[in-house]
Short mmCIF file of C-alpha atoms and ligand atoms in Angstrom, two decimals:
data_model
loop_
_atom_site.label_atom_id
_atom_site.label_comp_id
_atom_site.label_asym_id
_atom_site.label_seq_id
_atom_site.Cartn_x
_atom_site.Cartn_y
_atom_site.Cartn_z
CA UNK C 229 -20.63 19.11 -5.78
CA UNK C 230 -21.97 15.77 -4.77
CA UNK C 231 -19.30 13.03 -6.02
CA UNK C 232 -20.14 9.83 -7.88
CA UNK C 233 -17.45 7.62 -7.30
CA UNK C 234 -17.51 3.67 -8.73
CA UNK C 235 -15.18 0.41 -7.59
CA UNK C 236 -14.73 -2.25 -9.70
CA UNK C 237 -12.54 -5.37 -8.89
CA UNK C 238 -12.91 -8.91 -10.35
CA UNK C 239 -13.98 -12.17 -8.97
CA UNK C 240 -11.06 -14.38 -7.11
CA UNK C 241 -8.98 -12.98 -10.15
CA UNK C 242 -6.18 -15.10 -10.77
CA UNK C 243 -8.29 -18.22 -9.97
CA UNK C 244 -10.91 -16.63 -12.53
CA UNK C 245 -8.16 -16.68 -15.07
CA UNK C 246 -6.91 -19.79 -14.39
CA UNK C 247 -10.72 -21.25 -14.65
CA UNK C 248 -10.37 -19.30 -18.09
CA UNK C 249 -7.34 -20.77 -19.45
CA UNK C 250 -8.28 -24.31 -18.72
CA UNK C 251 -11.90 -24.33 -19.11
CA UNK C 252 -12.23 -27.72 -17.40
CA UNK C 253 -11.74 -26.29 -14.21
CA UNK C 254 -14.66 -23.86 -14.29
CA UNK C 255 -16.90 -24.96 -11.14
CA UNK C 256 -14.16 -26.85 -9.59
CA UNK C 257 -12.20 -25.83 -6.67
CA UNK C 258 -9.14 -23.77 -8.14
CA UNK C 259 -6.60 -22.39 -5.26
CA UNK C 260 -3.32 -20.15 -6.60
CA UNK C 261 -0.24 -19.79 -4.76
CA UNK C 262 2.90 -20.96 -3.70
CA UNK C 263 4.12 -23.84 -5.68
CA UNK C 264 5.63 -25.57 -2.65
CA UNK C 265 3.84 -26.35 0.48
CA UNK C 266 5.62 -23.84 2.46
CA UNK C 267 4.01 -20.67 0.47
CA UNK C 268 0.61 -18.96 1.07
CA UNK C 269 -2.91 -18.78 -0.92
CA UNK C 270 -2.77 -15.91 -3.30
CA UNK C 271 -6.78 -16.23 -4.01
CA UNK C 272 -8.81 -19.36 -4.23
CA UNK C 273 -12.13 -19.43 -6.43
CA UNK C 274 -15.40 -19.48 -4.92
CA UNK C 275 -15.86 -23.47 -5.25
CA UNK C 276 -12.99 -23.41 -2.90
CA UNK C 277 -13.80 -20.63 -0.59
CA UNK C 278 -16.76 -22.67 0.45
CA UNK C 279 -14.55 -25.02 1.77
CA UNK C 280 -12.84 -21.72 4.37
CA UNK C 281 -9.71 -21.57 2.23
CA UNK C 282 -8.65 -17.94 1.64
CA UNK C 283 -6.05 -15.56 0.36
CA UNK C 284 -3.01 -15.23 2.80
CA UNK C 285 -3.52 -18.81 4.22
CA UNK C 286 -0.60 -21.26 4.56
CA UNK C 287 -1.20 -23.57 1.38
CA UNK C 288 -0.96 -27.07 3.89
CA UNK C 289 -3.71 -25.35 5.34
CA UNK C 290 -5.79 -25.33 2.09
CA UNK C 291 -4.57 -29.06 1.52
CA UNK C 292 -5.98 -29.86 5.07
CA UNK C 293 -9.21 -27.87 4.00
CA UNK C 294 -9.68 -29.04 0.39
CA UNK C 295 -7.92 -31.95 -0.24
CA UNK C 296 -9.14 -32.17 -3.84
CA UNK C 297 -8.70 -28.42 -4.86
CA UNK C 298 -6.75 -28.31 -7.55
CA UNK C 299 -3.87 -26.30 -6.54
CA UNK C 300 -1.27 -23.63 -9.42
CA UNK C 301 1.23 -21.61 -9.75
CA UNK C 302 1.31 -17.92 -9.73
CA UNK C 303 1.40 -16.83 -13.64
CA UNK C 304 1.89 -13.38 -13.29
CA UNK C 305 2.52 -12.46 -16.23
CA UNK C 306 -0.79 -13.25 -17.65
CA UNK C 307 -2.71 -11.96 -15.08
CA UNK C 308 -1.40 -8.43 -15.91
CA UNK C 309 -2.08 -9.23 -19.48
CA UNK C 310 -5.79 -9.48 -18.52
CA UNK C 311 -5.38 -6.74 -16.16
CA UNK C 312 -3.99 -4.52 -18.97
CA UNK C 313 -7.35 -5.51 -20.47
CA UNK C 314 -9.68 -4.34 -18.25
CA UNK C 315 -8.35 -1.30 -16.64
CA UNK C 316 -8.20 -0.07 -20.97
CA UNK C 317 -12.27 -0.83 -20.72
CA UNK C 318 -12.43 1.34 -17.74
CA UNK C 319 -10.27 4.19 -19.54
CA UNK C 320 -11.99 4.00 -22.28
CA UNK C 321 -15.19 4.85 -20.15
CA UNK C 322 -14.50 7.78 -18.09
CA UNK C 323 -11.05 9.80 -17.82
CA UNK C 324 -10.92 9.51 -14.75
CA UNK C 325 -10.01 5.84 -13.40
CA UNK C 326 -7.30 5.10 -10.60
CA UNK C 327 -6.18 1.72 -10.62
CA UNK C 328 -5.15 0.34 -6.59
CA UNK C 329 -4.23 -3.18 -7.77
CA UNK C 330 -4.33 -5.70 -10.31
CA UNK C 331 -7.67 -6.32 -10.67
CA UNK C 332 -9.22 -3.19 -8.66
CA UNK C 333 -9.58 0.68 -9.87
CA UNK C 334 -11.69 3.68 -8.87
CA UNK C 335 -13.97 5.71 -11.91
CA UNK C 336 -15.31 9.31 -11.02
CA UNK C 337 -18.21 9.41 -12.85
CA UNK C 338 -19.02 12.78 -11.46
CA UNK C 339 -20.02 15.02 -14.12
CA UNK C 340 -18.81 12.31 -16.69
CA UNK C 341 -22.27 12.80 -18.55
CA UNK C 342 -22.48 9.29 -18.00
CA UNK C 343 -25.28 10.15 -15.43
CA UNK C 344 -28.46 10.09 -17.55
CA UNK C 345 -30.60 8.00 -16.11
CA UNK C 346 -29.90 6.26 -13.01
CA UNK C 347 -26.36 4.93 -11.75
CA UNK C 348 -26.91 1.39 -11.78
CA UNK C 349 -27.05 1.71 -15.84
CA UNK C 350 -23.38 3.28 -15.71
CA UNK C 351 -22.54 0.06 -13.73
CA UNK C 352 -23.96 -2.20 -15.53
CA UNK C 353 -22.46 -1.06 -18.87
CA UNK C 354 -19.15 -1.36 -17.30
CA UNK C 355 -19.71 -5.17 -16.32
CA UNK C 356 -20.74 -5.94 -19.89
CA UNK C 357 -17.62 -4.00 -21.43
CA UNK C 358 -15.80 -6.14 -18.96
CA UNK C 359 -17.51 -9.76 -19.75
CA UNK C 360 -17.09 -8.90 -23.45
CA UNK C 361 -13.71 -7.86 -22.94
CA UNK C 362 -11.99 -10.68 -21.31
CA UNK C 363 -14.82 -13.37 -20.61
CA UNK C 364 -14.78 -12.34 -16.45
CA UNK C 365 -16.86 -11.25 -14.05
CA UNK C 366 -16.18 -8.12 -11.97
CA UNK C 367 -18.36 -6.73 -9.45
CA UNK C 368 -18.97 -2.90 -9.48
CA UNK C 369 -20.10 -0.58 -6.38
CA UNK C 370 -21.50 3.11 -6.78
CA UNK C 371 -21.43 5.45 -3.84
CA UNK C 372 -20.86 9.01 -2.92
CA UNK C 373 -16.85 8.74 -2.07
CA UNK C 374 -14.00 5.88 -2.71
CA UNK C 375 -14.37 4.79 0.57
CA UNK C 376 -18.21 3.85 0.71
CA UNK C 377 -17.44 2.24 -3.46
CA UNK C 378 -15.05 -0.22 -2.04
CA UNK C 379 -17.59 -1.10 0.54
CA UNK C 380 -20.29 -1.16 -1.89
CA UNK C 381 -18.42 -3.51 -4.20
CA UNK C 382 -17.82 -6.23 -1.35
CA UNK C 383 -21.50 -5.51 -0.40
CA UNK C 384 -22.21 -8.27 -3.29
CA UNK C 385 -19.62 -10.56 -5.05
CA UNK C 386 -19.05 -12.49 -7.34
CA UNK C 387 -20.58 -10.71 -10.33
CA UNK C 388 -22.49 -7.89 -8.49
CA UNK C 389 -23.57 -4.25 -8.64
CA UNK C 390 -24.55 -2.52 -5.78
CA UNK C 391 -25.46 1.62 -5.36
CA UNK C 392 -25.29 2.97 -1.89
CA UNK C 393 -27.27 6.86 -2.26
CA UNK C 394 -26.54 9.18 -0.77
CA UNK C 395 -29.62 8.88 1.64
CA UNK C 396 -27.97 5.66 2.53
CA UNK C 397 -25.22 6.07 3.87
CA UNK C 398 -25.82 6.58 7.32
CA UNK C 399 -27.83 3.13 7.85
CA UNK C 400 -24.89 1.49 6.01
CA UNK C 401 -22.37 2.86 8.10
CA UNK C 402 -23.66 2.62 11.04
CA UNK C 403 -23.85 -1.46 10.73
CA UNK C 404 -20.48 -1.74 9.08
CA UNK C 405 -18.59 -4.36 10.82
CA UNK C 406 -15.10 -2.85 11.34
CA UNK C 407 -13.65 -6.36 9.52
CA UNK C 408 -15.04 -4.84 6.61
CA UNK C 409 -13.24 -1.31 6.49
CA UNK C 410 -10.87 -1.02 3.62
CA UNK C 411 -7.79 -0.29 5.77
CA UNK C 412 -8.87 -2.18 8.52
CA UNK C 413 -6.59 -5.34 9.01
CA UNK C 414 -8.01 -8.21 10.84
CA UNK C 415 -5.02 -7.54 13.44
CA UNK C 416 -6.57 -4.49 14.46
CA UNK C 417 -10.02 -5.39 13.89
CA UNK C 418 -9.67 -7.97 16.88
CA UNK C 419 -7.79 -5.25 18.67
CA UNK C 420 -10.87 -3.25 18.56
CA UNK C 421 -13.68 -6.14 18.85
CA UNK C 422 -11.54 -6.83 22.10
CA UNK C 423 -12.64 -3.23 22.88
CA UNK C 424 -16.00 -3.86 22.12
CA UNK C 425 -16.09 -2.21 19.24
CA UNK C 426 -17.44 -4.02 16.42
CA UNK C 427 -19.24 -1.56 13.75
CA UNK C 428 -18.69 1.73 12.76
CA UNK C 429 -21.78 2.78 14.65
CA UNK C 430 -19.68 1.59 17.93
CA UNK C 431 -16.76 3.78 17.12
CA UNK C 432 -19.29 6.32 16.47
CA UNK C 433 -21.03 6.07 19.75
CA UNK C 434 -17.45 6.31 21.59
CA UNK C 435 -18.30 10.33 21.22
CA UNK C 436 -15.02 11.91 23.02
CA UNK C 437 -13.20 8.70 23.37
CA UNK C 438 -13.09 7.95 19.57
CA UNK C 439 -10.34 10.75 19.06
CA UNK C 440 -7.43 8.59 20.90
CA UNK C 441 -8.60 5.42 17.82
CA UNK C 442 -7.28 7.73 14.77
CA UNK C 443 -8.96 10.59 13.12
CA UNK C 444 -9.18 8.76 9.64
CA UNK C 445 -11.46 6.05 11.24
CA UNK C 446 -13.75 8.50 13.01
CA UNK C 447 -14.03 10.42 9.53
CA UNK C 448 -14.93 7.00 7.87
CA UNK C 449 -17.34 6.21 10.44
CA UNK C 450 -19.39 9.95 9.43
CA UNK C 451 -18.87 8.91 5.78
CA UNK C 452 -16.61 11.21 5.22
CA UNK C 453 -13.73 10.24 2.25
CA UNK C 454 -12.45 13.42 0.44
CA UNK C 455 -9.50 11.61 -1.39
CA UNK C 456 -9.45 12.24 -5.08
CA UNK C 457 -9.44 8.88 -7.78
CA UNK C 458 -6.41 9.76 -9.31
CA UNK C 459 -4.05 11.30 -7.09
CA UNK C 460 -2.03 8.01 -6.37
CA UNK C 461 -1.45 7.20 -9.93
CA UNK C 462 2.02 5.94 -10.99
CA UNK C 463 3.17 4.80 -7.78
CA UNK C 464 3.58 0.89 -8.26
CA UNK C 465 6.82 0.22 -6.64
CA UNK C 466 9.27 1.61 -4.44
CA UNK C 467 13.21 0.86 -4.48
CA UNK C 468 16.84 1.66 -3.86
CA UNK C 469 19.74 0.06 -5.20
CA UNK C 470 23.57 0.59 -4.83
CA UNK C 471 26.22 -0.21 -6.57
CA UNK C 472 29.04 -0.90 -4.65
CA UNK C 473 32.29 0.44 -4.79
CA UNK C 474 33.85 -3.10 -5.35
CA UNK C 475 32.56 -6.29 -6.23
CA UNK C 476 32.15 -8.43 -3.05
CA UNK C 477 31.16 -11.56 -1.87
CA UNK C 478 31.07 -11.04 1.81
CA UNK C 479 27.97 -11.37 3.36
CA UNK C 480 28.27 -9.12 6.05
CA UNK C 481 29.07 -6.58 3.61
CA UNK C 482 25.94 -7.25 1.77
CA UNK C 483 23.38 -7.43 4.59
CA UNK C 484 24.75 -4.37 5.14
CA UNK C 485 24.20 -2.85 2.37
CA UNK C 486 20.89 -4.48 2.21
CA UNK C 487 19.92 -3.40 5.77
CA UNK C 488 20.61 0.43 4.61
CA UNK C 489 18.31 -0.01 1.33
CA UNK C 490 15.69 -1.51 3.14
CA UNK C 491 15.57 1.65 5.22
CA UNK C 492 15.61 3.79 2.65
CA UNK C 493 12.61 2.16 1.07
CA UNK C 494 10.47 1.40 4.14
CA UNK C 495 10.98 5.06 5.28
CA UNK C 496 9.73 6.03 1.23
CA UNK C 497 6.69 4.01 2.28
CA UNK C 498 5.75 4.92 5.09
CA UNK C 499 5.86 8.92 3.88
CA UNK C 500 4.12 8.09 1.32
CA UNK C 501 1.24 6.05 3.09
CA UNK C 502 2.11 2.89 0.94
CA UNK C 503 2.39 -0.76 1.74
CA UNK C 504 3.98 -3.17 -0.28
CA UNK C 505 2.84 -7.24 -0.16
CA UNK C 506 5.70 -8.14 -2.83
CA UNK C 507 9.77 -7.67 -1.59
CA UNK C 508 12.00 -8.12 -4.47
CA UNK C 509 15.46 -8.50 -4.00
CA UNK C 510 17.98 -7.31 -6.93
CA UNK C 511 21.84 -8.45 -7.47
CA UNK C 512 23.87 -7.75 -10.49
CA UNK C 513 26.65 -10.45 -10.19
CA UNK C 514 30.51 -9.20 -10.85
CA UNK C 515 29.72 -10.91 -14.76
CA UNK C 516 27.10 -8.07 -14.85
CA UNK C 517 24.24 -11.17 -14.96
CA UNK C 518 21.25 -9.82 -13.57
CA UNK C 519 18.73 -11.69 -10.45
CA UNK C 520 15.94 -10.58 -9.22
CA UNK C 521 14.38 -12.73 -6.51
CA UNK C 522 10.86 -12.39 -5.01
CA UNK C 523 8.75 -12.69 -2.20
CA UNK C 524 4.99 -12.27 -1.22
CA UNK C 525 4.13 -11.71 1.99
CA UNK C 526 1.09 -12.78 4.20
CA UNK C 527 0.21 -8.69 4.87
CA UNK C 528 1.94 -5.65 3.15
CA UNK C 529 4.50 -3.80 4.67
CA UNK C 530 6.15 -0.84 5.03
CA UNK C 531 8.38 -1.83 7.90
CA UNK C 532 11.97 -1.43 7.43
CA UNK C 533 12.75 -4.77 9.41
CA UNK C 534 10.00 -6.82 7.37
CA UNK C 535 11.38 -5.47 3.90
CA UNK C 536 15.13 -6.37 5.55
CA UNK C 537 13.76 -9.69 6.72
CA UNK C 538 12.54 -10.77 4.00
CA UNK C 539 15.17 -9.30 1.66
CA UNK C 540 18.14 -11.39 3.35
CA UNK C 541 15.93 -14.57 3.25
CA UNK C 542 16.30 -13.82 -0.30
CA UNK C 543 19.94 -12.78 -0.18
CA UNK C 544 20.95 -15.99 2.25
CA UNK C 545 19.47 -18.34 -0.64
CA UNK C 546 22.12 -16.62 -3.13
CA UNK C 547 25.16 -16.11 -1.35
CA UNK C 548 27.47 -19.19 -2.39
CA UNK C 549 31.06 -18.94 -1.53
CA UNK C 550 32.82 -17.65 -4.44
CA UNK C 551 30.55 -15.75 -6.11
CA UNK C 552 30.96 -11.79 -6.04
CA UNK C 553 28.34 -9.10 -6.54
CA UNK C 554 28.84 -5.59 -7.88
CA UNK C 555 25.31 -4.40 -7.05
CA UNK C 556 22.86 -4.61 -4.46
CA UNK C 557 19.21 -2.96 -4.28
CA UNK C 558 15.83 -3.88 -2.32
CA UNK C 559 11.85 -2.95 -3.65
CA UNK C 560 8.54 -2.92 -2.62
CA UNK C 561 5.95 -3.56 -4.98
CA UNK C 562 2.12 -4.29 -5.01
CA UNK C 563 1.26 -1.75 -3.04
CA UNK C 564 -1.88 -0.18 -1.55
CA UNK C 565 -2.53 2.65 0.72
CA UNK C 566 -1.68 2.19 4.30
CA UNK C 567 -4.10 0.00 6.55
CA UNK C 568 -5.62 1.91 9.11
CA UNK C 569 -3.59 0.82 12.35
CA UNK C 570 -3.65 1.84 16.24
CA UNK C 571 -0.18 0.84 17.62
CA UNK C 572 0.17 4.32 18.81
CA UNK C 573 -2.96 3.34 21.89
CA UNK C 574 -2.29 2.24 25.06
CA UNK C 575 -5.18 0.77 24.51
CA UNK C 576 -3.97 -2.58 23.17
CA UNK C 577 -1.19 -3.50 25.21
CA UNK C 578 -0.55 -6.92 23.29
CA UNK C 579 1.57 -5.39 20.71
CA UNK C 580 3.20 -8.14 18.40
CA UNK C 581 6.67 -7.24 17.80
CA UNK C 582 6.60 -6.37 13.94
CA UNK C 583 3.90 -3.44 15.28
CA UNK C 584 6.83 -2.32 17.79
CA UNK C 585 8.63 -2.12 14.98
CA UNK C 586 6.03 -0.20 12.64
CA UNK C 587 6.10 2.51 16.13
CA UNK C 588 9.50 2.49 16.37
CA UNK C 589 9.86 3.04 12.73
CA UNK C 590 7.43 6.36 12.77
CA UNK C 591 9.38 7.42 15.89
CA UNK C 592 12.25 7.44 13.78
CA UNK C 593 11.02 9.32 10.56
CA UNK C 594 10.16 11.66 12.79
CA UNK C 595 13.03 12.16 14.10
CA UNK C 596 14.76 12.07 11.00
CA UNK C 597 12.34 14.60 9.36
CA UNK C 598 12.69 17.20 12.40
CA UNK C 599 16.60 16.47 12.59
CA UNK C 600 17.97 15.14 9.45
CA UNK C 601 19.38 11.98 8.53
CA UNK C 602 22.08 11.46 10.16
CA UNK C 603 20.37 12.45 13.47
CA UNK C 604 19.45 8.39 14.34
CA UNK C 605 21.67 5.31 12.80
CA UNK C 606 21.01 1.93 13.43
CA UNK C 607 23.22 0.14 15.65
CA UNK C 608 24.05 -2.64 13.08
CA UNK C 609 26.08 0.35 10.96
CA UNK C 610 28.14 1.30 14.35
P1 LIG B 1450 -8.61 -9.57 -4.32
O1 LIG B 1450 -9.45 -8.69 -5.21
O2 LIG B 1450 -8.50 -9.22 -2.90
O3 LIG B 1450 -9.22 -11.06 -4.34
P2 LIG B 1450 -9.85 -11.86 -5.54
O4 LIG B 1450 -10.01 -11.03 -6.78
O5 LIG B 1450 -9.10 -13.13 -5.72
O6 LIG B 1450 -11.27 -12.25 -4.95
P3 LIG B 1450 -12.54 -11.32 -4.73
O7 LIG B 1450 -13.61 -11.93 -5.57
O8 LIG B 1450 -12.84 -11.44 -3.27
O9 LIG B 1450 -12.17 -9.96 -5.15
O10 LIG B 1450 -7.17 -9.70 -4.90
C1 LIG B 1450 -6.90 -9.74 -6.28
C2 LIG B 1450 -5.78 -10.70 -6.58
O11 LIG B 1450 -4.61 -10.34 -5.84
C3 LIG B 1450 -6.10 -12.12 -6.18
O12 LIG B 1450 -6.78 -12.82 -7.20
C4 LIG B 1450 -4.75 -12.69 -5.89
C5 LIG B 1450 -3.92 -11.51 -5.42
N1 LIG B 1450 -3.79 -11.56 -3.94
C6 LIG B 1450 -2.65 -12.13 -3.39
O13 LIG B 1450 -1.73 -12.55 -4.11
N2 LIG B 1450 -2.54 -12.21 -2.02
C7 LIG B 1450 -3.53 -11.77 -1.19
O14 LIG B 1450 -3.41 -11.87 0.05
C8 LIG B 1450 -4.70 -11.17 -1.77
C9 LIG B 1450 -5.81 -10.65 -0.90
C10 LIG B 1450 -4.78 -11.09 -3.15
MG1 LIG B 1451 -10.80 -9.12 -6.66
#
């Protein structure tokens, strides 16, 4: 049966809500992220995007850009508040919604008997639950599969709606720009504009070649997106924690122990097909006080050194001489489904060394799948 699949995600959300909260920044520049200079832009409004700041930019870049942006905290908490908000207007719509983020889900409206008449209404009612809901604008796209939704919705934002039929799909596809694949990092974008690839009619046109790029990429490029909304519910983090059979204070003791969590977790990610864009670092001190420290990072991850990187960034802040831990544990949170990603061609020789590391890591699942765990140990344990 033909699918009807819709994408919803809000405008610059956490800017939105900040705009909300504090009314007399509506229309202003508004960019959120990292309190200190040294962070990154979680998502600037669109008064500031016009000035080329973006999410995952170094905020003294933004300074440099917008000078007079008006520049907040992260207040997480209340952007899940809103977030509870909205995804309960989508549930209360169809059964069938799949949230990916905090401010993105999928609806099947397939057979929902929400069809009568023509998509755009089922859309559009959605928008206005949303407005009336939680005073924010969302922008909705309708197509045959998840895949061609999520294009749809970035087809017109802020506030848009936009229905690709099936009859439509080709032409859309074919002019794609690869930059605009969900899954598709700019990384690898460049890697394939360098090939001269630059639209999913290009990878297309490769005929024989395209099966060395990735079959998931060549399937996009037909149209072709069979994955279910739903079957990724409940995943939202990914952990491991120890405790350790005696408080300690040593720090080689506890990278240790952090290296072999981090492992644990990145190779649960990568199984799974997850990245995560938040590492969170746990330690229960020996007076049982809990701290949980947190990072965001630039791109998600799944790679055991980035989660391990980042985690003992964390961990180095804590350690102070005297103070003793009696547990350790590292997790992974804000995740999405893994980008699409072609370190495995020979094709791009200029590897960077964190996609090395992503190879190497796969090299070593596998190995660990085919010859169990203890098959491959890292030389830091020996
Ligand atoms: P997005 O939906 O990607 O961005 P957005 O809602 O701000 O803007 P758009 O109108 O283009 O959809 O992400 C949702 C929120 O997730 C965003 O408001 C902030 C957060 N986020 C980060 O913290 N870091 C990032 O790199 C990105 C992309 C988003
Ligand atoms: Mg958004």
């Amino acid at each position: 049966m033909e699918r009807v699949i819709l994408h919803m995600d809000m405008d610059a959300f956490y800017a939105a809500v900040e705009q909300l909260d504090r009314p007399e920044l509506s229309g202003k520049p508004v960019i959120v992220g990292g309190s200190t200079r040294r962070g990154v832009v979680s998502t600037a409004s669109y008064e500031a995007r016009a000035f080329g700041v973006r999410s995952a930019m170094p905020v003294f870049q933004a300074e440099r850009l917008c000078p007079h942006g008006v520049f907040l905290p992260v207040r997480m908490e209340r952007y899940k508040e809103i977030s509870r908000k909205v995804m309960s207007v989508l549930e209360a719509f169809s059964p069938a919604v799949e949230q990916v983020s905090i401010d993105e889900a999928y609806v099947d409206l397939t057979g929902s008997g929400r069809l009568n008449g023509p998509r755009e209404e089922a859309g559009k009612e959605i928008k206005r639950r949303i407005r009336e809901r939680t005073s924010l604008t969302g922008s909705v796209g309708i197509a045959p599969n998840r895949f061609l939704a999520k294009v749809a919705s970035d087809m017109d934002k802020p506030d848009g709606l936009t229905v690709i039929r099936p009859e439509e799909v080709s032409s859309v596809l074919r002019d794609l720009a690869l930059r605009k694949v969900p899954g598709v990092g700019a990384k690898t974008a460049a890697a394939l504009e360098s090939e001269g690839l630059r639209t999913l009619g290009d990878v297309l046109g490769l005929q024989g070649r395209a099966g060395a790029l990735g079959g998931r990429l060549l399937e996009l490029a037909r149209g072709i997106d069979e994955t279910p909304v739903g079957q990724w519910a409940g995943a939202k983090s990914i952990s491991s924690e120890e405790t350790l059979p005696e408080d300690t204070g040593d720090p080689e003791r506890l990278k240790a122990e952090l290296l072999a969590q981090s492992e644990l977790v990145g190779a649960r990610a990568r199984m799974k097909g997850l990245k995560g864009a938040t590492v969170t670092l746990k330690l229960r001190r020996a007076d049982f006080k809990l701290l949980t420290r947190s990072v965001s990072l630039a791109e998600p991850t799944s790679s055991t050194y980035v989660i391990y990187r980042e985690g003992m960034r964390l961990l180095e802040r804590e350690l102070s001489g005297r103070r003793r831990y009696r547990l350790i544990g590292i997790g992974l949170s804000n995740l999405t489904r893994n980008r699409i990603e072609f370190v495995q061609l020979s094709l791009f020789e200029n590897r960077d060394a964190s996609e090395t590391w992503d190879a190497l890591e796969r090299a070593v699942d596998e190995i660990r799948d085919r010859f169990g765990k203890g098959a491959i140990t890292r030389a830091r344990f020996l």
